PDB file of C-alpha atoms in Angstrom:
ATOM      1  CA  MET A   1     -85.748 266.069 128.529  1.00  0.00           C
ATOM      2  CA  PHE A   2     -87.093 267.434 131.773  1.00  0.00           C
ATOM      3  CA  GLU A   3     -90.697 268.566 131.903  1.00  0.00           C
ATOM      4  CA  PRO A   4     -91.052 272.330 132.574  1.00  0.00           C
ATOM      5  CA  ARG A   5     -91.822 273.219 136.176  1.00  0.00           C
ATOM      6  CA  GLU A   6     -95.140 274.821 135.229  1.00  0.00           C
ATOM      7  CA  ALA A   7     -96.250 271.669 133.385  1.00  0.00           C
ATOM      8  CA  GLN A   8     -95.253 269.521 136.381  1.00  0.00           C
ATOM      9  CA  LEU A   9     -97.343 271.709 138.680  1.00  0.00           C
ATOM     10  CA  ARG A  10    -100.329 271.469 136.332  1.00  0.00           C
ATOM     11  CA  ARG A  11     -99.991 267.692 136.176  1.00  0.00           C
ATOM     12  CA  HIS A  12     -99.654 267.443 139.963  1.00  0.00           C
ATOM     13  CA  ASP A  13    -102.657 269.722 140.494  1.00  0.00           C
ATOM     14  CA  ARG A  14    -104.708 267.621 138.094  1.00  0.00           C
ATOM     15  CA  LEU A  15    -103.676 264.379 139.833  1.00  0.00           C
ATOM     16  CA  VAL A  16    -104.575 265.733 143.281  1.00  0.00           C
ATOM     17  CA  ALA A  17    -107.949 266.922 141.995  1.00  0.00           C
ATOM     18  CA  SER A  18    -108.616 263.523 140.411  1.00  0.00           C
ATOM     19  CA  LEU A  19    -107.762 261.655 143.630  1.00  0.00           C
ATOM     20  CA  THR A  20    -110.019 264.051 145.546  1.00  0.00           C
ATOM     21  CA  ILE A  21    -112.888 263.191 143.216  1.00  0.00           C
ATOM     22  CA  PHE A  22    -112.146 259.463 143.621  1.00  0.00           C
ATOM     23  CA  ALA A  23    -112.477 259.839 147.395  1.00  0.00           C
ATOM     24  CA  ALA A  24    -115.741 261.733 146.949  1.00  0.00           C
ATOM     25  CA  SER A  25    -117.022 258.947 144.691  1.00  0.00           C
ATOM     26  CA  LEU A  26    -116.472 256.382 147.446  1.00  0.00           C
ATOM     27  CA  LEU A  27    -118.614 258.434 149.818  1.00  0.00           C
ATOM     28  CA  TRP A  28    -121.310 259.187 147.235  1.00  0.00           C
ATOM     29  CA  GLY A  29    -121.520 255.501 146.344  1.00  0.00           C
ATOM     30  CA  THR A  30    -122.279 254.531 149.946  1.00  0.00           C
ATOM     31  CA  LEU A  31    -124.457 257.526 150.847  1.00  0.00           C
ATOM     32  CA  TRP A  32    -127.578 255.380 150.523  1.00  0.00           C
ATOM     33  CA  ILE A  33    -126.555 253.419 153.664  1.00  0.00           C
ATOM     34  CA  PRO A  34    -127.067 256.152 156.302  1.00  0.00           C
ATOM     35  CA  LEU A  35    -130.020 257.550 154.325  1.00  0.00           C
ATOM     36  CA  ARG A  36    -131.886 254.240 154.494  1.00  0.00           C
ATOM     37  CA  GLU A  37    -130.969 253.808 158.145  1.00  0.00           C
ATOM     38  CA  LEU A  38    -132.496 257.212 158.847  1.00  0.00           C
ATOM     39  CA  ARG A  39    -135.590 256.276 156.838  1.00  0.00           C
ATOM     40  CA  ALA A  40    -136.106 253.406 159.294  1.00  0.00           C
ATOM     41  CA  ALA A  41    -136.851 256.025 161.974  1.00  0.00           C
ATOM     42  CA  GLY A  42    -140.478 256.122 160.812  1.00  0.00           C
ATOM     43  CA  SER A  43    -142.561 259.292 160.747  1.00  0.00           C
ATOM     44  CA  SER A  44    -139.627 261.501 161.792  1.00  0.00           C
ATOM     45  CA  ALA A  45    -137.308 260.183 159.051  1.00  0.00           C
ATOM     46  CA  GLU A  46    -137.562 263.179 156.710  1.00  0.00           C
ATOM     47  CA  TRP A  47    -136.878 265.631 159.539  1.00  0.00           C
ATOM     48  CA  LEU A  48    -133.938 263.594 160.807  1.00  0.00           C
ATOM     49  CA  THR A  49    -132.468 263.576 157.320  1.00  0.00           C
ATOM     50  CA  ALA A  50    -133.047 267.326 157.003  1.00  0.00           C
ATOM     51  CA  ALA A  51    -131.261 267.769 160.354  1.00  0.00           C
ATOM     52  CA  GLY A  52    -128.383 265.743 158.961  1.00  0.00           C
ATOM     53  CA  PHE A  53    -128.170 268.205 156.091  1.00  0.00           C
ATOM     54  CA  MET A  54    -128.322 271.132 158.537  1.00  0.00           C
ATOM     55  CA  LEU A  55    -125.567 270.099 160.976  1.00  0.00           C
ATOM     56  CA  PRO A  56    -122.685 270.711 158.528  1.00  0.00           C
ATOM     57  CA  LEU A  57    -123.998 274.249 158.059  1.00  0.00           C
ATOM     58  CA  LEU A  58    -123.630 274.855 161.799  1.00  0.00           C
ATOM     59  CA  VAL A  59    -120.088 273.461 161.697  1.00  0.00           C
ATOM     60  CA  LEU A  60    -119.198 275.770 158.816  1.00  0.00           C
ATOM     61  CA  LEU A  61    -120.747 278.945 160.254  1.00  0.00           C
ATOM     62  CA  PRO A  62    -117.624 280.139 162.173  1.00  0.00           C
ATOM     63  CA  VAL A  63    -115.436 279.697 159.092  1.00  0.00           C
ATOM     64  CA  ALA A  64    -118.016 281.315 156.823  1.00  0.00           C
ATOM     65  CA  ALA A  65    -118.275 284.259 159.215  1.00  0.00           C
ATOM     66  CA  ARG A  66    -114.570 284.981 158.665  1.00  0.00           C
ATOM     67  CA  ARG A  67    -115.179 284.897 154.911  1.00  0.00           C
ATOM     68  CA  ARG A  68    -118.366 286.954 154.932  1.00  0.00           C
ATOM     69  CA  ALA A  69    -116.841 289.704 152.806  1.00  0.00           C
ATOM     70  CA  HIS A  70    -115.945 287.185 150.074  1.00  0.00           C
ATOM     71  CA  ILE A  71    -119.365 285.549 150.288  1.00  0.00           C
ATOM     72  CA  ARG A  72    -121.243 288.858 150.122  1.00  0.00           C
ATOM     73  CA  GLY A  73    -119.085 290.013 147.238  1.00  0.00           C
ATOM     74  CA  ALA A  74    -119.748 286.917 145.156  1.00  0.00           C
ATOM     75  CA  GLY A  75    -122.957 288.262 143.667  1.00  0.00           C
ATOM     76  CA  PRO A  76    -125.875 286.093 142.508  1.00  0.00           C
ATOM     77  CA  THR A  77    -123.674 283.354 141.072  1.00  0.00           C
ATOM     78  CA  LEU A  78    -122.805 281.896 144.482  1.00  0.00           C
ATOM     79  CA  PRO A  79    -126.383 281.391 145.753  1.00  0.00           C
ATOM     80  CA  ALA A  80    -127.354 280.068 142.310  1.00  0.00           C
ATOM     81  CA  ALA A  81    -124.577 277.472 142.534  1.00  0.00           C
ATOM     82  CA  GLY A  82    -125.571 276.625 146.099  1.00  0.00           C
ATOM     83  CA  PHE A  83    -129.202 276.099 145.121  1.00  0.00           C
ATOM     84  CA  GLY A  84    -128.299 273.996 142.075  1.00  0.00           C
ATOM     85  CA  LEU A  85    -126.042 271.688 144.096  1.00  0.00           C
ATOM     86  CA  ALA A  86    -128.616 271.457 146.883  1.00  0.00           C
ATOM     87  CA  LEU A  87    -131.378 270.507 144.439  1.00  0.00           C
ATOM     88  CA  ALA A  88    -129.225 267.803 142.833  1.00  0.00           C
ATOM     89  CA  ILE A  89    -128.171 266.301 146.184  1.00  0.00           C
ATOM     90  CA  ALA A  90    -131.696 266.411 147.636  1.00  0.00           C
ATOM     91  CA  LEU A  91    -133.180 264.657 144.596  1.00  0.00           C
ATOM     92  CA  TYR A  92    -130.398 262.065 144.587  1.00  0.00           C
ATOM     93  CA  ALA A  93    -130.750 261.417 148.338  1.00  0.00           C
ATOM     94  CA  GLU A  94    -134.505 260.925 148.172  1.00  0.00           C
ATOM     95  CA  GLY A  95    -134.207 258.831 145.030  1.00  0.00           C
ATOM     96  CA  VAL A  96    -131.844 256.237 146.508  1.00  0.00           C
ATOM     97  CA  VAL A  97    -134.159 255.904 149.522  1.00  0.00           C
ATOM     98  CA  ARG A  98    -137.339 255.485 147.484  1.00  0.00           C
ATOM     99  CA  GLY A  99    -136.045 253.238 144.724  1.00  0.00           C
ATOM    100  CA  ASN A 100    -133.384 250.836 143.558  1.00  0.00           C
ATOM    101  CA  VAL A 101    -129.922 252.263 144.321  1.00  0.00           C
ATOM    102  CA  ALA A 102    -128.336 251.078 141.074  1.00  0.00           C
ATOM    103  CA  ARG A 103    -131.187 252.350 138.924  1.00  0.00           C
ATOM    104  CA  VAL A 104    -131.183 255.838 140.474  1.00  0.00           C
ATOM    105  CA  VAL A 105    -127.391 256.130 140.322  1.00  0.00           C
ATOM    106  CA  LEU A 106    -127.297 255.006 136.695  1.00  0.00           C
ATOM    107  CA  LEU A 107    -129.929 257.553 135.672  1.00  0.00           C
ATOM    108  CA  PHE A 108    -128.035 260.262 137.549  1.00  0.00           C
ATOM    109  CA  TYR A 109    -124.890 259.347 135.638  1.00  0.00           C
ATOM    110  CA  LEU A 110    -126.331 260.245 132.299  1.00  0.00           C
ATOM    111  CA  MET A 111    -125.028 263.565 133.665  1.00  0.00           C
ATOM    112  CA  PRO A 112    -121.795 263.612 131.554  1.00  0.00           C
ATOM    113  CA  VAL A 113    -123.948 263.810 128.441  1.00  0.00           C
ATOM    114  CA  TRP A 114    -125.743 266.910 129.755  1.00  0.00           C
ATOM    115  CA  THR A 115    -122.416 268.372 130.927  1.00  0.00           C
ATOM    116  CA  ALA A 116    -120.744 267.966 127.544  1.00  0.00           C
ATOM    117  CA  LEU A 117    -123.717 269.431 125.697  1.00  0.00           C
ATOM    118  CA  LEU A 118    -124.088 272.402 128.065  1.00  0.00           C
ATOM    119  CA  ALA A 119    -120.337 273.073 128.024  1.00  0.00           C
ATOM    120  CA  ARG A 120    -120.444 273.033 124.238  1.00  0.00           C
ATOM    121  CA  VAL A 121    -123.437 275.406 124.007  1.00  0.00           C
ATOM    122  CA  TYR A 122    -122.707 277.743 126.910  1.00  0.00           C
ATOM    123  CA  ARG A 123    -118.899 277.791 127.081  1.00  0.00           C
ATOM    124  CA  LEU A 124    -118.103 276.799 123.485  1.00  0.00           C
ATOM    125  CA  GLN A 125    -115.880 273.942 124.625  1.00  0.00           C
ATOM    126  CA  PRO A 126    -115.163 271.339 121.944  1.00  0.00           C
ATOM    127  CA  ILE A 127    -116.196 267.736 122.532  1.00  0.00           C
ATOM    128  CA  THR A 128    -112.823 266.103 121.862  1.00  0.00           C
ATOM    129  CA  GLY A 129    -112.251 262.596 120.570  1.00  0.00           C
ATOM    130  CA  ARG A 130    -110.907 261.491 123.946  1.00  0.00           C
ATOM    131  CA  ARG A 131    -113.975 262.922 125.696  1.00  0.00           C
ATOM    132  CA  LEU A 132    -116.259 261.171 123.217  1.00  0.00           C
ATOM    133  CA  ALA A 133    -114.449 257.882 123.872  1.00  0.00           C
ATOM    134  CA  ALA A 134    -114.722 258.294 127.641  1.00  0.00           C
ATOM    135  CA  ILE A 135    -118.403 259.194 127.491  1.00  0.00           C
ATOM    136  CA  GLY A 136    -118.980 256.329 125.053  1.00  0.00           C
ATOM    137  CA  LEU A 137    -117.417 253.839 127.480  1.00  0.00           C
ATOM    138  CA  GLY A 138    -119.507 255.186 130.322  1.00  0.00           C
ATOM    139  CA  LEU A 139    -122.744 255.043 128.364  1.00  0.00           C
ATOM    140  CA  ALA A 140    -121.855 251.545 127.148  1.00  0.00           C
ATOM    141  CA  GLY A 141    -121.544 250.515 130.791  1.00  0.00           C
ATOM    142  CA  LEU A 142    -124.971 252.000 131.503  1.00  0.00           C
ATOM    143  CA  ALA A 143    -126.432 250.158 128.510  1.00  0.00           C
ATOM    144  CA  VAL A 144    -124.991 246.833 129.661  1.00  0.00           C
ATOM    145  CA  ILE A 145    -126.458 247.174 133.146  1.00  0.00           C
ATOM    146  CA  TYR A 146    -129.696 248.928 132.314  1.00  0.00           C
ATOM    147  CA  GLY A 147    -130.413 247.983 128.706  1.00  0.00           C
ATOM    148  CA  PRO A 148    -132.725 245.425 127.046  1.00  0.00           C
ATOM    149  CA  GLY A 149    -132.627 241.991 128.623  1.00  0.00           C
ATOM    150  CA  ALA A 150    -131.654 243.243 132.072  1.00  0.00           C
ATOM    151  CA  ALA A 151    -133.502 241.756 135.007  1.00  0.00           C
ATOM    152  CA  ALA A 152    -136.264 244.183 136.019  1.00  0.00           C
ATOM    153  CA  PRO A 153    -135.443 245.525 139.498  1.00  0.00           C
ATOM    154  CA  GLY A 154    -137.904 246.805 142.050  1.00  0.00           C
ATOM    155  CA  HIS A 155    -139.134 249.955 140.399  1.00  0.00           C
ATOM    156  CA  ASN A 156    -140.248 253.342 141.661  1.00  0.00           C
ATOM    157  CA  ALA A 157    -141.050 255.848 138.923  1.00  0.00           C
ATOM    158  CA  SER A 158    -140.617 258.885 141.175  1.00  0.00           C
ATOM    159  CA  ALA A 159    -137.172 257.659 142.267  1.00  0.00           C
ATOM    160  CA  ASP A 160    -136.107 257.149 138.641  1.00  0.00           C
ATOM    161  CA  LEU A 161    -137.241 260.655 137.721  1.00  0.00           C
ATOM    162  CA  MET A 162    -135.407 262.095 140.721  1.00  0.00           C
ATOM    163  CA  GLY A 163    -132.172 260.409 139.655  1.00  0.00           C
ATOM    164  CA  LEU A 164    -132.500 261.764 136.116  1.00  0.00           C
ATOM    165  CA  ILE A 165    -133.343 265.345 137.140  1.00  0.00           C
ATOM    166  CA  ALA A 166    -130.576 265.316 139.766  1.00  0.00           C
ATOM    167  CA  GLY A 167    -128.049 264.605 137.031  1.00  0.00           C
ATOM    168  CA  VAL A 168    -129.360 267.461 134.890  1.00  0.00           C
ATOM    169  CA  ALA A 169    -129.264 269.863 137.854  1.00  0.00           C
ATOM    170  CA  TRP A 170    -125.718 268.819 138.757  1.00  0.00           C
ATOM    171  CA  ALA A 171    -124.475 269.213 135.174  1.00  0.00           C
ATOM    172  CA  ALA A 172    -126.095 272.637 134.813  1.00  0.00           C
ATOM    173  CA  THR A 173    -124.533 273.816 138.073  1.00  0.00           C
ATOM    174  CA  LEU A 174    -121.060 272.593 137.085  1.00  0.00           C
ATOM    175  CA  VAL A 175    -121.165 274.349 133.739  1.00  0.00           C
ATOM    176  CA  LEU A 176    -123.141 277.514 134.469  1.00  0.00           C
ATOM    177  CA  PHE A 177    -122.264 278.480 138.039  1.00  0.00           C
ATOM    178  CA  LEU A 178    -119.277 276.647 139.528  1.00  0.00           C
ATOM    179  CA  PRO A 179    -116.568 277.920 137.142  1.00  0.00           C
ATOM    180  CA  THR A 180    -116.214 281.206 139.047  1.00  0.00           C
ATOM    181  CA  ALA A 181    -112.702 282.634 139.012  1.00  0.00           C
ATOM    182  CA  GLY A 182    -111.510 283.828 142.421  1.00  0.00           C
ATOM    183  CA  GLN A 183    -114.221 282.090 144.491  1.00  0.00           C
ATOM    184  CA  ALA A 184    -112.917 279.570 147.039  1.00  0.00           C
ATOM    185  CA  PRO A 185    -114.523 276.093 147.159  1.00  0.00           C
ATOM    186  CA  LEU A 186    -115.411 276.711 150.828  1.00  0.00           C
ATOM    187  CA  ASP A 187    -117.845 279.431 149.731  1.00  0.00           C
ATOM    188  CA  HIS A 188    -119.664 276.990 147.447  1.00  0.00           C
ATOM    189  CA  VAL A 189    -119.736 274.307 150.164  1.00  0.00           C
ATOM    190  CA  PHE A 190    -121.314 276.792 152.576  1.00  0.00           C
ATOM    191  CA  ALA A 191    -123.801 278.082 149.980  1.00  0.00           C
ATOM    192  CA  GLN A 192    -124.919 274.549 149.163  1.00  0.00           C
ATOM    193  CA  PHE A 193    -125.599 273.693 152.822  1.00  0.00           C
ATOM    194  CA  VAL A 194    -127.604 276.914 153.256  1.00  0.00           C
ATOM    195  CA  PHE A 195    -130.184 275.556 150.802  1.00  0.00           C
ATOM    196  CA  LEU A 196    -129.902 271.798 151.287  1.00  0.00           C
ATOM    197  CA  ALA A 197    -132.147 271.136 154.299  1.00  0.00           C
ATOM    198  CA  PRO A 198    -135.155 273.203 153.143  1.00  0.00           C
ATOM    199  CA  VAL A 199    -134.837 271.922 149.574  1.00  0.00           C
ATOM    200  CA  TYR A 200    -134.760 268.329 150.851  1.00  0.00           C
ATOM    201  CA  VAL A 201    -137.923 268.868 152.920  1.00  0.00           C
ATOM    202  CA  LEU A 202    -139.716 270.020 149.769  1.00  0.00           C
ATOM    203  CA  VAL A 203    -138.336 267.158 147.662  1.00  0.00           C
ATOM    204  CA  SER A 204    -139.286 264.523 150.263  1.00  0.00           C
ATOM    205  CA  ALA A 205    -142.885 265.774 150.121  1.00  0.00           C
ATOM    206  CA  LEU A 206    -143.202 265.012 146.386  1.00  0.00           C
ATOM    207  CA  PRO A 207    -145.624 262.193 145.447  1.00  0.00           C
ATOM    208  CA  GLY A 208    -144.325 258.637 145.324  1.00  0.00           C
ATOM    209  CA  ALA A 209    -142.858 258.260 148.804  1.00  0.00           C
ATOM    210  CA  GLU A 210    -145.398 255.553 149.644  1.00  0.00           C
ATOM    211  CA  LEU A 211    -143.320 253.163 147.510  1.00  0.00           C
ATOM    212  CA  ALA A 212    -140.173 253.886 149.487  1.00  0.00           C
ATOM    213  CA  VAL A 213    -138.211 251.468 151.642  1.00  0.00           C
ATOM    214  CA  PRO A 214    -140.417 250.504 154.617  1.00  0.00           C
ATOM    215  CA  ALA A 215    -140.023 252.593 157.759  1.00  0.00           C
ATOM    216  CA  PRO A 216    -141.057 250.380 160.665  1.00  0.00           C
ATOM    217  CA  GLY A 217    -139.946 252.276 163.753  1.00  0.00           C
ATOM    218  CA  ASP A 218    -139.561 255.622 165.474  1.00  0.00           C
ATOM    219  CA  ALA A 219    -136.443 257.690 166.153  1.00  0.00           C
ATOM    220  CA  GLY A 220    -134.225 256.328 168.913  1.00  0.00           C
ATOM    221  CA  PRO A 221    -130.547 256.285 169.983  1.00  0.00           C
ATOM    222  CA  ALA A 222    -129.517 254.310 166.891  1.00  0.00           C
ATOM    223  CA  ALA A 223    -131.215 256.853 164.626  1.00  0.00           C
ATOM    224  CA  LEU A 224    -129.408 259.703 166.353  1.00  0.00           C
ATOM    225  CA  LEU A 225    -126.065 257.946 165.886  1.00  0.00           C
ATOM    226  CA  TRP A 226    -126.835 257.457 162.205  1.00  0.00           C
ATOM    227  CA  LEU A 227    -127.782 261.136 162.028  1.00  0.00           C
ATOM    228  CA  LEU A 228    -124.348 262.154 163.306  1.00  0.00           C
ATOM    229  CA  ALA A 229    -122.587 259.675 161.027  1.00  0.00           C
ATOM    230  CA  PHE A 230    -124.563 260.821 158.004  1.00  0.00           C
ATOM    231  CA  SER A 231    -123.915 264.478 158.735  1.00  0.00           C
ATOM    232  CA  LEU A 232    -120.261 264.471 159.810  1.00  0.00           C
ATOM    233  CA  LEU A 233    -118.772 261.340 158.227  1.00  0.00           C
ATOM    234  CA  TRP A 234    -120.608 261.443 154.902  1.00  0.00           C
ATOM    235  CA  MET A 235    -122.179 264.787 153.985  1.00  0.00           C
ATOM    236  CA  LEU A 236    -119.614 267.322 155.183  1.00  0.00           C
ATOM    237  CA  PRO A 237    -116.571 265.455 153.758  1.00  0.00           C
ATOM    238  CA  VAL A 238    -118.273 264.422 150.508  1.00  0.00           C
ATOM    239  CA  VAL A 239    -119.459 267.915 149.598  1.00  0.00           C
ATOM    240  CA  TRP A 240    -116.077 269.387 150.476  1.00  0.00           C
ATOM    241  CA  LEU A 241    -114.190 266.781 148.436  1.00  0.00           C
ATOM    242  CA  THR A 242    -116.613 267.097 145.532  1.00  0.00           C
ATOM    243  CA  ILE A 243    -116.407 270.862 145.202  1.00  0.00           C
ATOM    244  CA  ALA A 244    -112.681 271.027 145.953  1.00  0.00           C
ATOM    245  CA  GLY A 245    -111.994 268.419 143.275  1.00  0.00           C
ATOM    246  CA  ALA A 246    -114.448 269.732 140.687  1.00  0.00           C
ATOM    247  CA  SER A 247    -113.180 273.288 141.153  1.00  0.00           C
ATOM    248  CA  ARG A 248    -109.708 272.355 139.930  1.00  0.00           C
ATOM    249  CA  VAL A 249    -110.597 270.603 136.675  1.00  0.00           C
ATOM    250  CA  GLU A 250    -112.925 271.467 133.822  1.00  0.00           C
ATOM    251  CA  PRO A 251    -116.537 270.232 134.097  1.00  0.00           C
ATOM    252  CA  GLY A 252    -116.405 267.379 131.581  1.00  0.00           C
ATOM    253  CA  HIS A 253    -113.358 265.851 133.254  1.00  0.00           C
ATOM    254  CA  ALA A 254    -115.009 265.987 136.682  1.00  0.00           C
ATOM    255  CA  ALA A 255    -118.279 264.560 135.341  1.00  0.00           C
ATOM    256  CA  VAL A 256    -116.615 261.487 133.850  1.00  0.00           C
ATOM    257  CA  LEU A 257    -114.494 260.838 136.951  1.00  0.00           C
ATOM    258  CA  PHE A 258    -117.562 260.903 139.164  1.00  0.00           C
ATOM    259  CA  MET A 259    -118.980 258.026 137.118  1.00  0.00           C
ATOM    260  CA  LEU A 260    -116.761 255.751 139.223  1.00  0.00           C
ATOM    261  CA  GLU A 261    -119.367 256.188 141.936  1.00  0.00           C
ATOM    262  CA  ILE A 262    -121.567 253.793 139.968  1.00  0.00           C
ATOM    263  CA  ALA A 263    -119.246 250.855 140.619  1.00  0.00           C
ATOM    264  CA  VAL A 264    -119.125 251.703 144.327  1.00  0.00           C
ATOM    265  CA  ALA A 265    -122.915 252.033 144.557  1.00  0.00           C
ATOM    266  CA  LEU A 266    -123.564 248.785 142.674  1.00  0.00           C
ATOM    267  CA  ALA A 267    -121.111 246.793 144.768  1.00  0.00           C
ATOM    268  CA  SER A 268    -122.245 248.208 148.119  1.00  0.00           C
ATOM    269  CA  ALA A 269    -125.951 247.808 147.281  1.00  0.00           C
ATOM    270  CA  ALA A 270    -125.351 244.216 146.200  1.00  0.00           C
ATOM    271  CA  ALA A 271    -123.380 243.344 149.320  1.00  0.00           C
ATOM    272  CA  LEU A 272    -125.510 245.153 151.904  1.00  0.00           C
ATOM    273  CA  ALA A 273    -128.997 245.504 150.395  1.00  0.00           C
ATOM    274  CA  GLY A 274    -129.203 242.356 148.280  1.00  0.00           C
ATOM    275  CA  GLU A 275    -129.571 244.243 144.998  1.00  0.00           C
ATOM    276  CA  PRO A 276    -128.450 242.223 141.946  1.00  0.00           C
ATOM    277  CA  PHE A 277    -124.751 242.238 141.005  1.00  0.00           C
ATOM    278  CA  GLY A 278    -123.898 239.610 138.422  1.00  0.00           C
ATOM    279  CA  SER A 279    -121.809 239.421 135.268  1.00  0.00           C
ATOM    280  CA  ARG A 280    -123.893 242.158 133.628  1.00  0.00           C
ATOM    281  CA  GLU A 281    -123.233 244.560 136.504  1.00  0.00           C
ATOM    282  CA  ALA A 282    -119.547 243.602 136.636  1.00  0.00           C
ATOM    283  CA  ILE A 283    -119.047 244.285 132.918  1.00  0.00           C
ATOM    284  CA  GLY A 284    -120.905 247.571 133.175  1.00  0.00           C
ATOM    285  CA  ALA A 285    -118.877 248.658 136.185  1.00  0.00           C
ATOM    286  CA  ALA A 286    -115.637 247.788 134.351  1.00  0.00           C
ATOM    287  CA  LEU A 287    -116.662 249.897 131.360  1.00  0.00           C
ATOM    288  CA  ILE A 288    -117.509 252.819 133.614  1.00  0.00           C
ATOM    289  CA  ALA A 289    -114.199 252.505 135.474  1.00  0.00           C
ATOM    290  CA  GLY A 290    -112.456 252.437 132.096  1.00  0.00           C
ATOM    291  CA  ALA A 291    -114.149 255.702 131.194  1.00  0.00           C
ATOM    292  CA  GLY A 292    -112.838 257.287 134.361  1.00  0.00           C
ATOM    293  CA  MET A 293    -109.306 256.000 133.817  1.00  0.00           C
ATOM    294  CA  LEU A 294    -109.302 257.209 130.213  1.00  0.00           C
ATOM    295  CA  GLU A 295    -110.186 260.673 131.445  1.00  0.00           C
ATOM    296  CA  VAL A 296    -107.541 260.609 134.211  1.00  0.00           C
ATOM    297  CA  LEU A 297    -104.811 259.602 131.771  1.00  0.00           C
ATOM    298  CA  ALA A 298    -105.692 262.411 129.383  1.00  0.00           C
ATOM    299  CA  ASP A 299    -102.891 264.862 128.631  1.00  0.00           C
ATOM    300  CA  PRO A 300    -103.718 267.974 130.704  1.00  0.00           C
ATOM    301  CA  ALA A 301    -102.207 270.186 128.053  1.00  0.00           C
ATOM    302  CA  ARG A 302    -104.926 269.028 125.654  1.00  0.00           C
ATOM    303  CA  GLN A 303    -107.847 269.715 127.971  1.00  0.00           C
ATOM    304  CA  PRO A 304    -110.093 272.551 126.772  1.00  0.00           C
ATOM    305  CA  GLY A 305    -110.656 274.160 130.168  1.00  0.00           C
ATOM    306  CA  ARG A 306    -108.881 277.392 131.060  1.00  0.00           C
ATOM    307  CA  ALA A 307    -107.545 278.402 134.440  1.00  0.00           C
ATOM    308  CA  ALA A 308    -109.882 281.377 134.540  1.00  0.00           C
ATOM    309  CA  ASP A 309    -112.879 279.054 134.166  1.00  0.00           C
ATOM    310  CA  ARG A 310    -112.194 277.316 137.471  1.00  0.00           C
ATOM    311  CA  ILE A 311    -113.340 278.335 140.891  1.00  0.00           C
ATOM    312  CA  GLY A 312    -109.904 279.542 141.875  1.00  0.00           C
ATOM    313  CA  PRO A 313    -107.981 279.183 145.163  1.00  0.00           C
ATOM    314  CA  ARG A 314    -108.543 276.209 147.399  1.00  0.00           C
ATOM    315  CA  GLY A 315    -110.794 276.722 150.382  1.00  0.00           C
TER     316      GLY A 315
END
């Protein structure tokens, strides 16, 4: 029998959103590369990074100006979502510069646990058996990589804490503020960039930076090129893809899919920064990828999210 047209459209919409999140995961998993290159600029590193967060805002201003009526009419939810996303990204960005990439990313990706719990408490969404299995696979992957017997990596306590709090902030924003019916993803992208640069400046001033990756030089042509790459090839696309993807599926589904970033971060950090990637990391990455695939293959008709709980039209 043929699948009803409406069900086909829902399945197609879900697939497109999932592929969008996959693309965002590739960018998130390599975001540490331009961030560490900017940190090598020496005393001006934090301001260069803040400028990298500011440039996308300037690019988006003309488009946002045409949508000013929608943005003004959004009420307090839109700036709250923008601040929450900005806080999560700023903490994550500073964490992967200060500490071990894998460690910070893994702590961030306890986020599906917070998402499921908040969605259960705040939106009364059930934690289904399939969701429990997906989260269980993901946490098993974290335990394999990060659990007892793992080789102790270079450790920065402030970076670890930043990764953990970033995950909590991201989960809270997904559940409490992003599911806004009728609000285009572009509005959330713009709102996030409004806050991101100043929030990052404050986060970078928190204690613990003295243990960060060494910064031997001063800003030069190479640093400016990395600034442009970071701003226009990483930040603007990754935030757009993230919000556009997450806006079209319910929060728990998005949270588990984003766990695929862990495999990307582990592999890229091992290849380019010499961080460990052995059988333990490979098994953990496979478990995490399995969690993502289990979530992708879920029957959309059985997902607890409602259309009215999503952000709404595409930006």
